PDB file of C-alpha atoms and ligand atoms in Angstrom:
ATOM      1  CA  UNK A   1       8.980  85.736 137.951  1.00  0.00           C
ATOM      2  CA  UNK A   2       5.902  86.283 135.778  1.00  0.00           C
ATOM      3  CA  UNK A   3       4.463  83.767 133.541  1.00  0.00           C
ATOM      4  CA  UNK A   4       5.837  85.281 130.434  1.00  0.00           C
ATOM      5  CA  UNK A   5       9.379  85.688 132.039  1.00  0.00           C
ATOM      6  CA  UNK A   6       8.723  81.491 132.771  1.00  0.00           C
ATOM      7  CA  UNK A   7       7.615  80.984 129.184  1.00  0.00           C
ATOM      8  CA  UNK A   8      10.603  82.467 127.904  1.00  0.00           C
ATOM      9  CA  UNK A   9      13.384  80.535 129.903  1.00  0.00           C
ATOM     10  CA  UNK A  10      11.840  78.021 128.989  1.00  0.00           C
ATOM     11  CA  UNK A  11      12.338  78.380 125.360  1.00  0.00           C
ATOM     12  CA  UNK A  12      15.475  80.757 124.232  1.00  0.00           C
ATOM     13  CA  UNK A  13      14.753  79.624 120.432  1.00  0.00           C
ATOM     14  CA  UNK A  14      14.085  83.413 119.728  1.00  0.00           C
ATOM     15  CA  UNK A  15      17.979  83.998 120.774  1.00  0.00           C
ATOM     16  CA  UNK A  16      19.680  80.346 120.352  1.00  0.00           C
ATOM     17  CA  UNK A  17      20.109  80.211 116.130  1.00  0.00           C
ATOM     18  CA  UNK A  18      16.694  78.280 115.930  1.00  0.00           C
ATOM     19  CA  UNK A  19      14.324  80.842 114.478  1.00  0.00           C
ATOM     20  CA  UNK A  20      17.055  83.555 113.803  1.00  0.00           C
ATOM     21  CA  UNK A  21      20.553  83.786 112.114  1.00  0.00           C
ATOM     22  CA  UNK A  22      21.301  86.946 113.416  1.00  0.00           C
ATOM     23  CA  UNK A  23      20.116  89.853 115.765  1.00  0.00           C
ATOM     24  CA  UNK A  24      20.100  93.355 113.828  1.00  0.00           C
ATOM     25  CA  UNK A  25      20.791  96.346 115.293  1.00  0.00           C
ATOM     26  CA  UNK A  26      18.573  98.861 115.710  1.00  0.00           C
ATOM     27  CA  UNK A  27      18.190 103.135 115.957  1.00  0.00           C
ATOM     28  CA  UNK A  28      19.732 103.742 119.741  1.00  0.00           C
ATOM     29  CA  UNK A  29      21.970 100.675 119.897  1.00  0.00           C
ATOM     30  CA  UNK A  30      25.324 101.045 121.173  1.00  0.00           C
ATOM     31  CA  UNK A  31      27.358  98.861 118.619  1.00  0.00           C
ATOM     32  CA  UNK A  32      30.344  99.564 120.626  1.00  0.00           C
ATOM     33  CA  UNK A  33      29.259  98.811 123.962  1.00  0.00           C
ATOM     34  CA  UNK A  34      27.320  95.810 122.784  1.00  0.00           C
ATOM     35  CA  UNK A  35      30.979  94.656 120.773  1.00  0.00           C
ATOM     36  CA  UNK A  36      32.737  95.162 124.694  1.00  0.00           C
ATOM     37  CA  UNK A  37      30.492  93.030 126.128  1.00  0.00           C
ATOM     38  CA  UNK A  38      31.071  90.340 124.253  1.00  0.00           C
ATOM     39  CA  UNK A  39      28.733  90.426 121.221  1.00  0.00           C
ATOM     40  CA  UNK A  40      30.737  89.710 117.932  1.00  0.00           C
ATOM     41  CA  UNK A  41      28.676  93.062 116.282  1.00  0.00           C
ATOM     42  CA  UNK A  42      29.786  93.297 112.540  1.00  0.00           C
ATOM     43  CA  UNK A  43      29.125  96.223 110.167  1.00  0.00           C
ATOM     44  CA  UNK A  44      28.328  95.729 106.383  1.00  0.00           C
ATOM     45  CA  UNK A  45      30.373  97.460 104.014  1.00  0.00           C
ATOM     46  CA  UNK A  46      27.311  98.190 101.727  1.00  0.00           C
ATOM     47  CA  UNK A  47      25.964 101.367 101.177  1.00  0.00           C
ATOM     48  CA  UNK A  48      23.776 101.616 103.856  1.00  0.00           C
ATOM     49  CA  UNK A  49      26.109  99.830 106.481  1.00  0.00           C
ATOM     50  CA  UNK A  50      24.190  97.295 108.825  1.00  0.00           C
ATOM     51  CA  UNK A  51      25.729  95.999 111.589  1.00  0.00           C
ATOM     52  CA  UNK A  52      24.524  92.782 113.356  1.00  0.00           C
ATOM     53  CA  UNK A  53      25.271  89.833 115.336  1.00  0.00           C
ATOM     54  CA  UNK A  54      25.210  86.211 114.748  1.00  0.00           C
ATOM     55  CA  UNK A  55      23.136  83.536 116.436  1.00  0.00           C
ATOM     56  CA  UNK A  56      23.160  82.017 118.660  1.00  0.00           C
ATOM     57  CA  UNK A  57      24.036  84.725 120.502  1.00  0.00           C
ATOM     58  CA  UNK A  58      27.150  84.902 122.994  1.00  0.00           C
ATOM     59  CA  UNK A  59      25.290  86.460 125.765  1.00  0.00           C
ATOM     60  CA  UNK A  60      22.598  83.915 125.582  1.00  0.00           C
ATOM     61  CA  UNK A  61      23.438  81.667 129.134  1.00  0.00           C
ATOM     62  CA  UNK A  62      22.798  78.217 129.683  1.00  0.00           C
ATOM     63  CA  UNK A  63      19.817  79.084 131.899  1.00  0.00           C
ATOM     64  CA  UNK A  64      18.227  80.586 128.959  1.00  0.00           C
ATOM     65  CA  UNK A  65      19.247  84.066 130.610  1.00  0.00           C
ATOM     66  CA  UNK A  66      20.602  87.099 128.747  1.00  0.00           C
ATOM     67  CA  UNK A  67      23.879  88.183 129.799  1.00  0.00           C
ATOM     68  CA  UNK A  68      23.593  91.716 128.722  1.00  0.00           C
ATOM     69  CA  UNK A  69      19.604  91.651 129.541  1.00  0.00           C
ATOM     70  CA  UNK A  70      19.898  95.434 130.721  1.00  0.00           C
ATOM     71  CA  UNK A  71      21.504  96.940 127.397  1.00  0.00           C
ATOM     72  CA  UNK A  72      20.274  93.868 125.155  1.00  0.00           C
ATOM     73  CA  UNK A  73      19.485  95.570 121.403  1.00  0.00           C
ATOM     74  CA  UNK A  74      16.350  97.000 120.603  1.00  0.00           C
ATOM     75  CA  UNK A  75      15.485  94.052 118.080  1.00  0.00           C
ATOM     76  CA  UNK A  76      15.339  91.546 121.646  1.00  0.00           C
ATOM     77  CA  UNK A  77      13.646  94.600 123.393  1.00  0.00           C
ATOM     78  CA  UNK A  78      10.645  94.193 121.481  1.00  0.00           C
ATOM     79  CA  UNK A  79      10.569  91.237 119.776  1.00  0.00           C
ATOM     80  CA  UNK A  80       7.669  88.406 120.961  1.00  0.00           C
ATOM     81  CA  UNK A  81       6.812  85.593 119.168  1.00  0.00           C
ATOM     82  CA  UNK A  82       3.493  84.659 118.386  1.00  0.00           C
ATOM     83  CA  UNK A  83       3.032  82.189 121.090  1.00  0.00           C
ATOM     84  CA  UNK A  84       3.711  84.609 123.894  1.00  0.00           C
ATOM     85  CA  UNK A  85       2.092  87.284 122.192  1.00  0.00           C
ATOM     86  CA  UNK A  86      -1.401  84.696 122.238  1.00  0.00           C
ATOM     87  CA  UNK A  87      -0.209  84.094 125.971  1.00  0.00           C
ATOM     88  CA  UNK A  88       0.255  87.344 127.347  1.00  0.00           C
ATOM     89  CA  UNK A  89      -2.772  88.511 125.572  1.00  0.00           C
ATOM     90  CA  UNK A  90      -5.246  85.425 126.821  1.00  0.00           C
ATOM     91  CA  UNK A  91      -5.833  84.190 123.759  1.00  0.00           C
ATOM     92  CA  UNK A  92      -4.206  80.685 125.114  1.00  0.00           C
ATOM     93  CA  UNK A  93      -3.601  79.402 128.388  1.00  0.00           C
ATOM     94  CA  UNK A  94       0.266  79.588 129.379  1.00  0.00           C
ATOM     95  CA  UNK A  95      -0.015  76.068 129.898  1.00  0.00           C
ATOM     96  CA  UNK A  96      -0.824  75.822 126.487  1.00  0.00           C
ATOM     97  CA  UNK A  97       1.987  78.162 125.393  1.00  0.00           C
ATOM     98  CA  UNK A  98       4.750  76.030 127.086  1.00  0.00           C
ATOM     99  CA  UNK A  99       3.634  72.917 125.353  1.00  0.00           C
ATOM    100  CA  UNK A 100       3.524  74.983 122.114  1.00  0.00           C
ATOM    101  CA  UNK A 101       7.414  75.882 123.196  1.00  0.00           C
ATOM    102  CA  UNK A 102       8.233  71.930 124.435  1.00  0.00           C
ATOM    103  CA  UNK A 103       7.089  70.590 121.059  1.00  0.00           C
ATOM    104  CA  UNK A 104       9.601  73.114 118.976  1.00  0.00           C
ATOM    105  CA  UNK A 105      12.182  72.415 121.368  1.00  0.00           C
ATOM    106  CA  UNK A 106      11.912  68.891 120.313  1.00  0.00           C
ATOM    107  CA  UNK A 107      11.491  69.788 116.479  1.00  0.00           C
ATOM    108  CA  UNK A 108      14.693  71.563 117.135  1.00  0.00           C
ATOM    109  CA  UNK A 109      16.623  68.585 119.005  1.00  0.00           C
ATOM    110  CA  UNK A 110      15.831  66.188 116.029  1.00  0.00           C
ATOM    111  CA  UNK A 111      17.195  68.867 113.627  1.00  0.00           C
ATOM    112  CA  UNK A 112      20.363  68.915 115.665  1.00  0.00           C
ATOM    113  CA  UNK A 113      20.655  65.442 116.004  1.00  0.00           C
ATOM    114  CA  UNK A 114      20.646  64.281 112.739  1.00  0.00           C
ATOM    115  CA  UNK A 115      22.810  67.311 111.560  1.00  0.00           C
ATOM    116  CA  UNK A 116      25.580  65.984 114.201  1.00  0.00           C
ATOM    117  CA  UNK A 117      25.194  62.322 112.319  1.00  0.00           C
ATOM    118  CA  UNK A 118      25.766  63.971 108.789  1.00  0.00           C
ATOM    119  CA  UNK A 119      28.618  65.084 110.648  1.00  0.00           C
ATOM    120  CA  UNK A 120      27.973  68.773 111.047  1.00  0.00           C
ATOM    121  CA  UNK A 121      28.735  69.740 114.468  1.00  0.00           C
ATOM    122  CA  UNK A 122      29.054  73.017 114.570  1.00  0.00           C
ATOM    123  CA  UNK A 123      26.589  74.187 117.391  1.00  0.00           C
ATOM    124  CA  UNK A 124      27.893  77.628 117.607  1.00  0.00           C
ATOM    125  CA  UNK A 125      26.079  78.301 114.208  1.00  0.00           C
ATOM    126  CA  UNK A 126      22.385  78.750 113.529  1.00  0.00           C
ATOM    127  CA  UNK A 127      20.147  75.996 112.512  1.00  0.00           C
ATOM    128  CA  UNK A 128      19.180  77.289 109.329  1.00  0.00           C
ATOM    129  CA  UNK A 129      23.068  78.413 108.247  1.00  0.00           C
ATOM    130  CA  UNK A 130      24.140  74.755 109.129  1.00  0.00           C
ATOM    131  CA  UNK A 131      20.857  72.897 107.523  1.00  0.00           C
ATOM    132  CA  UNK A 132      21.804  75.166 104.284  1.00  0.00           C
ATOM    133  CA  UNK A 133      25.763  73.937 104.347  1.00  0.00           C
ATOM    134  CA  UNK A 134      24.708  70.234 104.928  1.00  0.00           C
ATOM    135  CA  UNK A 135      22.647  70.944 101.918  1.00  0.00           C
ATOM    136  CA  UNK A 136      24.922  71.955  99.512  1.00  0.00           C
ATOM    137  CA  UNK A 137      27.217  69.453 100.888  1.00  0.00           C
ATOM    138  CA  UNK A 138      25.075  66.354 100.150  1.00  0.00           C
ATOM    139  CA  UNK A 139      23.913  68.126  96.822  1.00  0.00           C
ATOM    140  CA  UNK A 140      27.667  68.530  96.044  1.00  0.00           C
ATOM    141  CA  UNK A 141      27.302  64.357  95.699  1.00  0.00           C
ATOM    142  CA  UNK A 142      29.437  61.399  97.011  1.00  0.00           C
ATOM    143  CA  UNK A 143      26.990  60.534  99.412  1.00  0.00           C
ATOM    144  CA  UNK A 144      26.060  56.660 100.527  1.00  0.00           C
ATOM    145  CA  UNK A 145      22.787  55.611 100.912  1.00  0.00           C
ATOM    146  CA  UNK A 146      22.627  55.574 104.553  1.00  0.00           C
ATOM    147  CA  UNK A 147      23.786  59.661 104.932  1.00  0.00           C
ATOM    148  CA  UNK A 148      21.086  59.811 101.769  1.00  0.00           C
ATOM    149  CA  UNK A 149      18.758  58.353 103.953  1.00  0.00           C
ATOM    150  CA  UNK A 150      19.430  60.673 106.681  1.00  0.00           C
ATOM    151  CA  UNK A 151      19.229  63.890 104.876  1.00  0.00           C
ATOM    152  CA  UNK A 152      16.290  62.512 103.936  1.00  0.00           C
ATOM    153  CA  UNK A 153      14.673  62.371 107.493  1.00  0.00           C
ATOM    154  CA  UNK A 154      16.486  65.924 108.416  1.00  0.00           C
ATOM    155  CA  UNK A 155      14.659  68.038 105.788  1.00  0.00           C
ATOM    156  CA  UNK A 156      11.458  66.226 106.748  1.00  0.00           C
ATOM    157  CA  UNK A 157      12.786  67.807 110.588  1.00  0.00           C
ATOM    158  CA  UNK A 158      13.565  71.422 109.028  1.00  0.00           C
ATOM    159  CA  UNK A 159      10.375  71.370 107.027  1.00  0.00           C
ATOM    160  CA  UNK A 160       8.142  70.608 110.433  1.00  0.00           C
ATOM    161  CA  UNK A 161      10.127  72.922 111.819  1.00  0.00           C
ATOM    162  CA  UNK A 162       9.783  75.949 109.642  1.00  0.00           C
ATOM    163  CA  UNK A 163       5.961  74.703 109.448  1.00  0.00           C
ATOM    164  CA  UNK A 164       5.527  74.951 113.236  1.00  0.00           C
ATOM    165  CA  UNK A 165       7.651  77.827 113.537  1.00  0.00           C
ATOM    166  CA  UNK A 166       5.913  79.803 110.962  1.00  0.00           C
ATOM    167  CA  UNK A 167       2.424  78.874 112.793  1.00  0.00           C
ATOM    168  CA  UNK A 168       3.237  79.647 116.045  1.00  0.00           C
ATOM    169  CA  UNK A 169       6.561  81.774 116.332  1.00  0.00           C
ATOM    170  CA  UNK A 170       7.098  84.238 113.433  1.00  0.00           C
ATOM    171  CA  UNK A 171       4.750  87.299 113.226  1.00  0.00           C
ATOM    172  CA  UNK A 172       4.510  88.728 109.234  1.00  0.00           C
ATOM    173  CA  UNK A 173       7.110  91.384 109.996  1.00  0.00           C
ATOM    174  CA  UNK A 174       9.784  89.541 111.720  1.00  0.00           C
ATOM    175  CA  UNK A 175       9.389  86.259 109.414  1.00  0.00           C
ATOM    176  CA  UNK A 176      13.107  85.279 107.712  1.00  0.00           C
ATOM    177  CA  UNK A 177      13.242  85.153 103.698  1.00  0.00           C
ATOM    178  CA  UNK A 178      12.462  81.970 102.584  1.00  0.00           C
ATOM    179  CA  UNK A 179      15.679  80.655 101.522  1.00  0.00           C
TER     180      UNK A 179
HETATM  181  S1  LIG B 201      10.540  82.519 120.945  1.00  0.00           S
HETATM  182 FE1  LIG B 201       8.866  83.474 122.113  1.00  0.00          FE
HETATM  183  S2  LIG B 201       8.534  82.213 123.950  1.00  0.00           S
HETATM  184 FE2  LIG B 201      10.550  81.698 123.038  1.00  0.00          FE
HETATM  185  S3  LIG B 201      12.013  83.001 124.161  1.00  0.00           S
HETATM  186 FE3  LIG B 201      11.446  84.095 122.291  1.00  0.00          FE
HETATM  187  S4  LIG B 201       9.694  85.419 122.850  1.00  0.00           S
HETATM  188 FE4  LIG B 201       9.972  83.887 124.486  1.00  0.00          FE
HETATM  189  S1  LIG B 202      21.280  89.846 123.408  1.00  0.00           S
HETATM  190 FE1  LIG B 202      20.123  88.668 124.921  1.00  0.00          FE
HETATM  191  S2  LIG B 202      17.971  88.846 124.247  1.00  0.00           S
HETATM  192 FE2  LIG B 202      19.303  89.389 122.496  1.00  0.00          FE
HETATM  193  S3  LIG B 202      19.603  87.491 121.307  1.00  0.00           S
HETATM  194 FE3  LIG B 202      21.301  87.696 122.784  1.00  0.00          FE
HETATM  195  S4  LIG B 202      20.613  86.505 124.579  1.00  0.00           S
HETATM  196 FE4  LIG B 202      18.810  86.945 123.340  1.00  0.00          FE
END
């Protein structure tokens, strides 16, 4: 296994809902074959249809491996982050890269953490879809101080987050919208 290959299972936030809500497909991919192996692939009814998946993704395994690696969508084919990009290019050590990668994975568990005390536990959806809904939820009102408190201290986490993510993860063409 090559360094980059290391980097990468070592991470996964490029495929687990942490910078991503979905996966887009792509000229050449199989939206059928992708849908029977497991991928929920839906298809916009808009005039120029889309069709894309959500994070985190299905085939992503618990060993930070890709399930369908050999057909995976052209979107994972040639997406790298900024971090391995500055890796595989020797612009930082990969030492360097992995505790670029350890310090978002922690920005990411305190996100989930104090999403699963304001009671959202819905891990099967991407950080950014459930960090909106908790949102809206808290804005909604009828919130004690305490949960207050906590929201508080989770957008502080999302903000860092986006911050650090932004820095080190998202190239210009590959960056979400703000939302
Ligand atoms: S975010 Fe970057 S380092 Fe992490 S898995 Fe994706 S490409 Fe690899
Ligand atoms: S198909 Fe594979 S590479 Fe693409 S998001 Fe899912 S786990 Fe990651």
């Amino acid at each position: 296994m090559n360094a980059g290959e290391q980097l990468c299972l070592a991470c996964g936030l490029c495929c687990d809902g942490s910078l991503f809500d979905h996966v887009q497909l792509g000229p050449g991919d199989d939206a059928k074959k992708l849908k029977a192996l497991g991928l929920p692939v839906v298809v916009s009814r808009s005039s120029t249809p889309v069709a894309r998946f959500r994070q985190p993704c299905a085939a992503l395994c618990a060993d930070r491996t890709c399930r369908v690696y050999a057909d995976r969508p052209l979107q994972c084919r040639t997406f790298e982050c900024g971090v391995f990009k500055d890796a595989q290019a020797g612009r930082i050590k990969f030492s360097a890269a992995l505790r670029v990668v350890k310090r978002a994975r922690q920005r990411v568990d305190d996100v989930r953490r104090l999403l699963r005390e304001l009671g959202d536990t819905e891990e099967h959806r991407s950080l950014n879809e459930r960090f909106r809904r908790t949102q809206r939820r808290m804005e909604s009102g009828g919130a004690d101080a305490a949960a207050a408190d906590t929201f508080a201290e989770l957008s502080v986490a999302v903000h860092t987050l986006n911050v650090l993510a932004f820095r080190k993860f998202y190239t210009k063409a590959d960056a979400p919208e703000p939302t």
